[in-house]
């Protein structure tokens, strides 16, 4: 049974304790309020909910299964289970909130959707959702990322999206977010800016969470049916935090340990990781308050992870709150552990995980080593097909497993 947590948080102004809120220019404030209102009316109407449920089943392929990692568990001692979000259409959990956001845009009568993308995963999911609903879609992407993520750029274009390279600053995700915000400011009446994770001003952290919580609801029921009890622990990687909050939502009221796994990259030195909750401090970036990685002068610090979907200077405000409340433990896995987990899962289970998800797998491996009879459910947020060329080039496709 869920308590009233999901109804109590965020409050009406979008706060999770001191975090979240809406720190945006006056003009956008009114727009954000309109989106919040539309979401509360349309997004919770019978027609919207039933259409979304039909889409999940017949277009996305939900419910996604839970897989018991028999070989890996046998080798390690504990029990590792995977919630297979990699089996969603487009290969990751992001389609869960993109279908919801674009459907809301459609119901609100918007003429176009706008989004930012880093590695291109959110861009591809958005382009897919926009094609499904027949809305034009502008994707802002740092010029460096456009060059690096060529296959995703091609996918977005094939799906009919307009990819706009951003040449300011470091030419990566942060600048893409700035440019998308800027474009949205020009015509907020006709467009909807669809944020890629549980960040940004209210109502986005709430909306994206609500669209992702299907993962946790399904997983809890499936796990109970499989095992007759709940897992000891649940873990998920944390970039902005959407796949993590999605699965955590199913277990917040249960005696289940929750672990969010942040990317430690090359190490704890500034610029070498993107572990906002572990190494950052409270601050405001992109219209909301949360833990952020900042330089001493208050500017956003450069961030790094082998998994480009995890490198962001901040994190969803609800995670900041759950950390301060002590409900979720935020831990880290570095590049090396993630790469080892990537190969290990591929070879023992026949499942190639996304490098982002590999961080969660790495933590699960550590967990069962420390808890020999324990059980842990991992949110396998995405498949690794997008990462194979990079991994093969850097580590060799026949990289040895430790
Ligand atoms: C984008 C992405 C992530 C990180 O985003 P969250 O909002 O933290 O979930 C994780 N895994 C995959 C496969 C992704 O594409």
Coordinates of C-alpha atoms and ligand atoms in Angstrom, one line a residue:
X1 CA 0.0 0.0 0.0
X2 CA 1.3 3.4 -0.9
X3 CA 1.1 6.1 1.8
X4 CA 0.2 9.6 0.7
X5 CA 3.9 10.4 -0.2
X6 CA 3.3 10.8 -3.9
X7 CA 0.4 13.1 -3.3
X8 CA 2.2 15.1 -0.6
X9 CA 5.4 15.6 -2.6
X10 CA 6.0 17.9 -4.2
X11 CA 3.9 20.6 -2.6
X12 CA 1.8 22.9 -4.8
X13 CA 4.8 25.1 -5.6
X14 CA 6.9 22.1 -6.6
X15 CA 9.0 21.8 -3.5
X16 CA 10.4 18.6 -2.1
X17 CA 11.4 20.0 1.3
X18 CA 13.8 22.8 0.4
X19 CA 14.5 21.5 -3.1
X20 CA 12.8 21.9 -6.5
X21 CA 10.6 25.0 -7.0
X22 CA 10.6 27.1 -10.1
X23 CA 13.3 29.7 -10.6
X24 CA 12.5 31.0 -14.0
X25 CA 11.9 34.4 -15.7
X26 CA 8.5 36.0 -15.0
X27 CA 7.2 35.2 -18.5
X28 CA 7.9 31.5 -18.1
X29 CA 6.4 31.4 -14.6
X30 CA 2.9 31.8 -16.0
X31 CA 3.6 29.2 -18.6
X32 CA 4.9 26.7 -16.0
X33 CA 1.7 27.3 -14.0
X34 CA -0.4 26.6 -17.1
X35 CA 1.5 23.3 -17.8
X36 CA 1.0 22.3 -14.1
X37 CA -2.7 23.0 -14.4
X38 CA -3.1 21.2 -17.7
X39 CA -1.2 18.2 -16.3
X40 CA -3.5 18.1 -13.3
X41 CA -6.6 18.3 -15.5
X42 CA -5.7 16.6 -18.8
X43 CA -2.9 14.3 -17.5
X44 CA -5.2 12.8 -14.9
X45 CA -8.3 12.5 -17.0
X46 CA -9.8 9.2 -18.0
X47 CA -9.1 9.7 -21.7
X48 CA -5.5 10.6 -21.2
X49 CA -4.7 7.8 -18.8
X50 CA -6.5 5.1 -20.8
X51 CA -4.7 6.2 -24.1
X52 CA -1.4 6.3 -22.3
X53 CA -2.0 2.8 -21.0
X54 CA -2.9 1.5 -24.4
X55 CA 0.3 3.1 -25.9
X56 CA 2.4 1.5 -23.2
X57 CA 1.1 -1.9 -23.9
X58 CA 0.8 -1.9 -27.7
X59 CA 3.5 0.6 -28.8
X60 CA 6.2 0.4 -26.2
X61 CA 5.8 -3.2 -25.2
X62 CA 4.9 -2.9 -21.5
X63 CA 4.9 -4.5 -19.1
X64 CA 8.6 -5.2 -19.4
X65 CA 9.7 -8.4 -17.7
X66 CA 11.9 -9.1 -14.7
X67 CA 14.8 -11.3 -15.4
X68 CA 16.6 -13.4 -12.7
X69 CA 20.3 -13.4 -13.4
X70 CA 20.9 -17.1 -12.7
X71 CA 24.5 -17.4 -13.9
X72 CA 25.7 -14.2 -12.4
X73 CA 23.9 -14.9 -9.1
X74 CA 25.4 -18.4 -8.9
X75 CA 28.9 -17.0 -9.5
X76 CA 28.5 -14.3 -6.8
X77 CA 26.4 -15.9 -4.1
X78 CA 23.5 -13.5 -3.8
X79 CA 20.5 -13.0 -6.1
X80 CA 20.4 -10.3 -8.8
X81 CA 17.2 -9.5 -10.7
X82 CA 16.8 -7.0 -13.6
X83 CA 13.8 -4.9 -14.5
X84 CA 14.2 -5.0 -18.2
X85 CA 13.5 -1.4 -19.3
X86 CA 16.0 -2.0 -22.1
X87 CA 13.2 -3.9 -23.8
X88 CA 11.1 -0.8 -24.2
X89 CA 10.6 0.4 -27.8
X90 CA 13.7 2.6 -28.6
X91 CA 15.7 0.6 -26.0
X92 CA 15.4 2.6 -22.8
X93 CA 13.1 3.9 -20.1
X94 CA 13.0 7.5 -21.6
X95 CA 10.1 6.6 -23.9
X96 CA 8.0 6.2 -20.7
X97 CA 8.0 10.0 -20.0
X98 CA 8.4 11.1 -23.6
X99 CA 5.1 9.5 -24.7
X100 CA 3.5 11.2 -21.7
X101 CA 5.0 14.6 -22.3
X102 CA 4.3 14.7 -26.1
X103 CA 0.7 13.4 -25.5
X104 CA 0.2 16.3 -23.0
X105 CA 1.5 18.7 -25.7
X106 CA -1.0 17.3 -28.2
X107 CA -3.9 17.5 -25.7
X108 CA -2.9 21.1 -24.8
X109 CA -3.1 22.0 -28.5
X110 CA 0.6 22.8 -28.9
X111 CA 2.0 23.1 -32.4
X112 CA 5.5 21.9 -31.7
X113 CA 7.7 20.2 -29.1
X114 CA 11.2 21.3 -28.1
X115 CA 13.8 19.2 -26.3
X116 CA 17.5 19.2 -25.5
X117 CA 19.7 16.1 -25.7
X118 CA 23.1 15.1 -24.6
X119 CA 24.1 11.8 -26.0
X120 CA 21.0 11.8 -28.1
X121 CA 19.0 9.2 -26.2
X122 CA 16.3 11.7 -25.0
X123 CA 16.4 13.2 -28.6
X124 CA 15.6 9.8 -30.1
X125 CA 12.8 9.0 -27.7
X126 CA 11.3 12.5 -28.2
X127 CA 11.6 12.2 -32.0
X128 CA 9.8 8.8 -31.7
X129 CA 7.0 10.2 -29.6
X130 CA 6.7 13.3 -31.8
X131 CA 6.4 11.1 -34.9
X132 CA 3.8 9.0 -33.2
X133 CA 1.7 12.0 -32.3
X134 CA 2.4 13.9 -35.6
X135 CA 3.9 16.9 -34.0
X136 CA 7.0 18.8 -35.3
X137 CA 10.0 18.4 -33.0
X138 CA 13.1 20.6 -32.6
X139 CA 16.1 19.0 -30.8
X140 CA 18.9 21.1 -29.4
X141 CA 22.2 19.3 -29.2
X142 CA 25.7 20.6 -28.4
X143 CA 27.9 20.6 -31.5
X144 CA 30.5 18.4 -29.8
X145 CA 27.7 15.8 -29.1
X146 CA 26.4 16.1 -32.7
X147 CA 29.8 15.0 -33.9
X148 CA 30.3 12.3 -31.3
X149 CA 26.8 10.8 -31.4
X150 CA 26.4 10.4 -35.2
X151 CA 24.1 7.4 -35.2
X152 CA 21.6 9.0 -32.9
X153 CA 21.6 12.2 -34.9
X154 CA 20.8 10.1 -38.0
X155 CA 18.0 8.3 -36.1
X156 CA 16.5 11.6 -35.0
X157 CA 16.5 12.9 -38.6
X158 CA 15.1 9.7 -40.0
X159 CA 12.2 10.0 -37.4
X160 CA 11.6 13.5 -38.8
X161 CA 13.1 15.7 -36.1
X162 CA 14.9 18.9 -36.7
X163 CA 18.3 18.7 -35.0
X164 CA 19.8 22.0 -34.1
X165 CA 23.6 22.1 -33.2
X166 CA 24.5 24.5 -30.3
X167 CA 27.9 26.1 -30.6
X168 CA 28.1 28.1 -27.3
X169 CA 30.5 27.3 -24.5
X170 CA 31.6 23.7 -24.1
X171 CA 29.0 22.7 -26.8
X172 CA 27.5 19.9 -24.8
X173 CA 24.4 19.2 -22.7
X174 CA 24.4 22.3 -20.5
X175 CA 24.5 24.6 -23.5
X176 CA 21.9 22.5 -25.2
X177 CA 19.5 23.0 -22.2
X178 CA 20.3 26.8 -22.2
X179 CA 19.5 27.0 -26.0
X180 CA 16.3 24.9 -25.7
X181 CA 15.1 27.2 -22.8
X182 CA 15.9 30.3 -24.9
X183 CA 14.0 28.9 -27.9
X184 CA 11.1 28.0 -25.6
X185 CA 11.0 31.6 -24.3
X186 CA 10.4 32.9 -27.8
X187 CA 7.0 31.1 -28.2
X188 CA 5.9 29.3 -25.0
X189 CA 2.2 29.5 -26.1
X190 CA 2.6 27.3 -29.1
X191 CA 5.3 24.9 -28.0
X192 CA 6.0 22.5 -25.1
X193 CA 9.6 22.1 -23.8
X194 CA 9.8 18.4 -22.9
X195 CA 12.5 17.9 -20.4
X196 CA 14.5 14.7 -20.5
X197 CA 14.6 13.7 -16.9
X198 CA 13.2 14.6 -13.4
X199 CA 14.9 18.1 -13.4
X200 CA 13.9 21.6 -14.4
X201 CA 11.3 23.9 -12.9
X202 CA 8.0 22.6 -11.5
X203 CA 6.0 20.7 -12.7
X204 CA 8.6 18.8 -14.7
X205 CA 10.2 16.8 -11.9
X206 CA 6.7 15.7 -10.7
X207 CA 5.4 15.0 -14.2
X208 CA 8.3 13.0 -15.4
X209 CA 8.3 11.0 -12.1
X210 CA 4.6 10.3 -12.5
X211 CA 5.2 9.0 -16.0
X212 CA 8.1 6.8 -14.8
X213 CA 6.5 5.4 -11.8
X214 CA 4.9 2.6 -13.9
X215 CA 8.3 1.0 -13.7
X216 CA 8.3 0.6 -9.9
X217 CA 4.6 -0.3 -9.8
X218 CA 5.1 -3.1 -12.3
X219 CA 8.3 -4.3 -10.7
X220 CA 6.9 -4.5 -7.2
X221 CA 3.9 -6.6 -8.4
X222 CA 6.1 -8.8 -10.7
X223 CA 8.7 -9.4 -8.0
X224 CA 6.1 -10.4 -5.4
X225 CA 4.5 -12.8 -7.8
X226 CA 7.8 -14.4 -8.7
X227 CA 9.3 -14.6 -5.2
X228 CA 6.4 -14.2 -2.7
X229 CA 8.3 -11.4 -1.0
X230 CA 10.0 -8.2 -1.8
X231 CA 13.7 -7.8 -2.7
X232 CA 16.1 -6.7 0.1
X233 CA 17.3 -3.9 -2.1
X234 CA 16.6 -2.0 -5.3
X235 CA 19.2 0.0 -7.2
X236 CA 19.3 2.3 -10.3
X237 CA 21.8 4.6 -11.9
X238 CA 21.3 8.3 -11.4
X239 CA 22.0 10.9 -14.1
X240 CA 19.1 13.3 -13.8
X241 CA 17.3 10.6 -11.8
X242 CA 14.3 9.6 -13.9
X243 CA 14.8 5.8 -14.1
X244 CA 15.8 5.7 -10.5
X245 CA 12.8 7.6 -9.2
X246 CA 10.6 5.5 -11.4
X247 CA 11.6 2.3 -9.8
X248 CA 12.0 3.7 -6.3
X249 CA 8.3 4.9 -6.4
X250 CA 7.2 1.3 -6.2
X251 CA 9.1 0.6 -3.0
X252 CA 9.3 3.9 -1.0
X253 CA 6.9 2.6 1.7
X254 CA 8.4 -0.9 1.9
X255 CA 11.2 -2.2 4.1
X256 CA 13.4 -2.3 1.0
X257 CA 16.8 -0.6 0.9
X258 CA 17.1 1.8 -2.0
X259 CA 20.4 2.7 -3.7
X260 CA 21.0 5.4 -6.3
X261 CA 24.2 4.9 -8.1
X262 CA 26.1 8.0 -9.3
X263 CA 28.9 8.1 -11.9
X264 CA 32.3 8.5 -10.3
X265 CA 34.0 8.7 -13.7
X266 CA 37.8 8.8 -13.5
X267 CA 37.6 9.7 -9.7
X268 CA 36.6 12.3 -7.1
X269 CA 38.6 15.2 -8.5
X270 CA 36.4 18.2 -9.8
X271 CA 35.7 17.7 -13.5
X272 CA 36.4 13.9 -13.4
X273 CA 32.9 12.7 -12.4
X274 CA 29.2 13.7 -12.3
X275 CA 28.3 12.6 -8.8
X276 CA 26.2 15.6 -7.9
X277 CA 24.6 14.2 -4.7
X278 CA 27.8 12.6 -3.4
X279 CA 30.2 15.5 -4.2
X280 CA 28.0 18.5 -4.9
X281 CA 26.2 21.0 -2.7
X282 CA 22.8 22.7 -2.8
X283 CA 22.4 25.3 -5.5
X284 CA 20.2 26.5 -8.3
X285 CA 20.7 25.5 -12.0
X286 CA 18.3 25.4 -14.9
X287 CA 15.3 26.7 -12.9
X288 CA 15.3 24.4 -9.8
X289 CA 17.2 23.9 -6.6
X290 CA 19.1 20.7 -5.9
X291 CA 22.6 19.4 -5.3
X292 CA 24.9 20.8 -8.0
X293 CA 28.5 20.6 -9.0
X294 CA 29.7 24.2 -9.1
X295 CA 33.0 25.9 -9.5
X296 CA 34.0 28.2 -6.6
X297 CA 32.7 31.2 -8.7
X298 CA 29.3 29.6 -8.9
X299 CA 29.4 28.6 -12.5
X300 CA 28.6 25.0 -13.5
X301 CA 31.5 22.7 -13.2
X302 CA 32.5 20.5 -16.3
X303 CA 31.4 16.9 -15.6
X304 CA 32.5 13.6 -17.0
X305 CA 31.4 9.9 -17.1
X306 CA 32.1 7.1 -19.5
X307 CA 28.3 7.0 -19.8
X308 CA 27.3 10.2 -21.5
X309 CA 23.7 9.9 -20.3
X310 CA 24.9 10.4 -16.7
X311 CA 26.9 13.5 -17.1
X312 CA 24.9 16.4 -15.8
X313 CA 25.9 19.0 -13.2
X314 CA 22.8 18.6 -11.1
X315 CA 20.2 16.0 -10.2
X316 CA 16.4 15.7 -9.7
X317 CA 15.3 17.7 -6.6
X318 CA 13.3 14.7 -5.2
X319 CA 16.6 12.8 -5.0
X320 CA 18.1 15.6 -3.0
X321 CA 15.2 15.4 -0.6
X322 CA 15.3 11.6 -0.4
X323 CA 19.0 11.8 0.4
X324 CA 18.5 14.3 3.2
X325 CA 15.7 12.2 4.6
X326 CA 17.9 9.2 4.6
X327 CA 15.4 7.2 2.6
X328 CA 17.7 6.5 -0.3
X329 CA 21.4 5.8 -0.1
X330 CA 23.4 7.4 -2.9
X331 CA 26.6 5.5 -3.8
X332 CA 29.0 5.7 -6.7
X333 CA 30.5 3.4 -9.3
X334 CA 33.4 4.6 -11.4
X335 CA 34.2 4.0 -15.1
X336 CA 36.2 0.9 -14.5
X337 CA 33.6 -0.8 -12.5
X338 CA 30.9 0.1 -15.0
X339 CA 32.9 -1.3 -17.9
X340 CA 33.6 -4.5 -16.0
X341 CA 29.9 -4.9 -15.2
X342 CA 29.1 -4.2 -18.9
X343 CA 31.2 -7.1 -20.0
X344 CA 30.2 -9.3 -17.1
X345 CA 26.5 -9.0 -17.7
X346 CA 26.9 -9.4 -21.4
X347 CA 28.9 -12.7 -21.1
X348 CA 27.0 -14.3 -18.1
X349 CA 23.5 -13.4 -19.0
X350 CA 23.5 -12.6 -22.7
X351 CA 22.2 -9.0 -22.1
X352 CA 24.3 -6.0 -23.2
X353 CA 23.5 -3.2 -20.8
X354 CA 23.8 0.5 -21.6
X355 CA 26.9 2.1 -20.0
X356 CA 24.6 4.1 -17.8
X357 CA 22.8 1.0 -16.5
X358 CA 26.1 -0.7 -16.1
X359 CA 26.7 1.5 -13.1
X360 CA 23.7 0.0 -11.4
X361 CA 24.8 -3.5 -12.3
X362 CA 28.2 -2.7 -10.9
X363 CA 26.6 -1.7 -7.6
X364 CA 24.4 -4.9 -7.6
X365 CA 27.6 -7.0 -8.0
X366 CA 29.2 -5.2 -5.1
X367 CA 26.0 -5.6 -3.0
X368 CA 25.7 -9.3 -3.4
X369 CA 29.4 -9.8 -2.6
X370 CA 28.7 -8.0 0.7
X371 CA 25.3 -9.7 1.3
X372 CA 25.8 -13.3 0.4
X373 CA 22.2 -14.4 0.6
X374 CA 20.8 -11.0 -0.3
X375 CA 18.5 -10.1 -3.2
X376 CA 18.8 -6.9 -5.3
X377 CA 16.6 -5.7 -8.1
X378 CA 18.4 -3.5 -10.7
X379 CA 16.6 -1.1 -13.0
X380 CA 18.3 -2.0 -16.3
X381 CA 17.4 1.4 -17.8
X382 CA 18.6 0.7 -21.3
X383 CA 20.4 -1.6 -23.8
X384 CA 24.0 -1.2 -24.8
X385 CA 23.8 -1.3 -28.5
X386 CA 24.5 2.4 -28.7
X387 CA 27.7 1.9 -26.8
X388 CA 29.3 -1.1 -28.5
X389 CA 31.5 0.8 -31.0
X390 CA 32.8 3.1 -28.3
X391 CA 33.5 0.2 -25.9
X392 CA 35.1 -2.0 -28.6
X393 CA 37.4 0.8 -29.7
X394 CA 38.5 1.7 -26.2
X395 CA 38.6 -1.6 -24.4
X396 CA 38.5 -4.2 -27.2
X397 CA 35.4 -6.3 -27.8
X398 CA 37.2 -9.3 -26.2
X399 CA 38.2 -7.4 -23.1
X400 CA 39.0 -9.8 -20.2
X401 CA 36.5 -10.2 -17.4
X402 CA 37.9 -10.0 -13.9
Ligands
LIG1 C1 19.4 8.9 -20.2 C2 19.7 7.6 -19.6 C3 20.0 7.5 -18.2 C4 20.1 8.6 -17.3 O1 18.9 9.3 -17.1 P1 18.1 9.3 -15.7 O2 17.1 10.4 -15.9 O3 19.0 9.4 -14.6 O4 17.4 8.0 -15.7 C5 20.1 6.2 -17.7 N1 20.1 5.1 -18.5 C6 19.9 5.2 -19.8 C7 19.8 4.0 -20.6 C8 19.7 6.5 -20.4 O5 19.4 6.6 -21.7

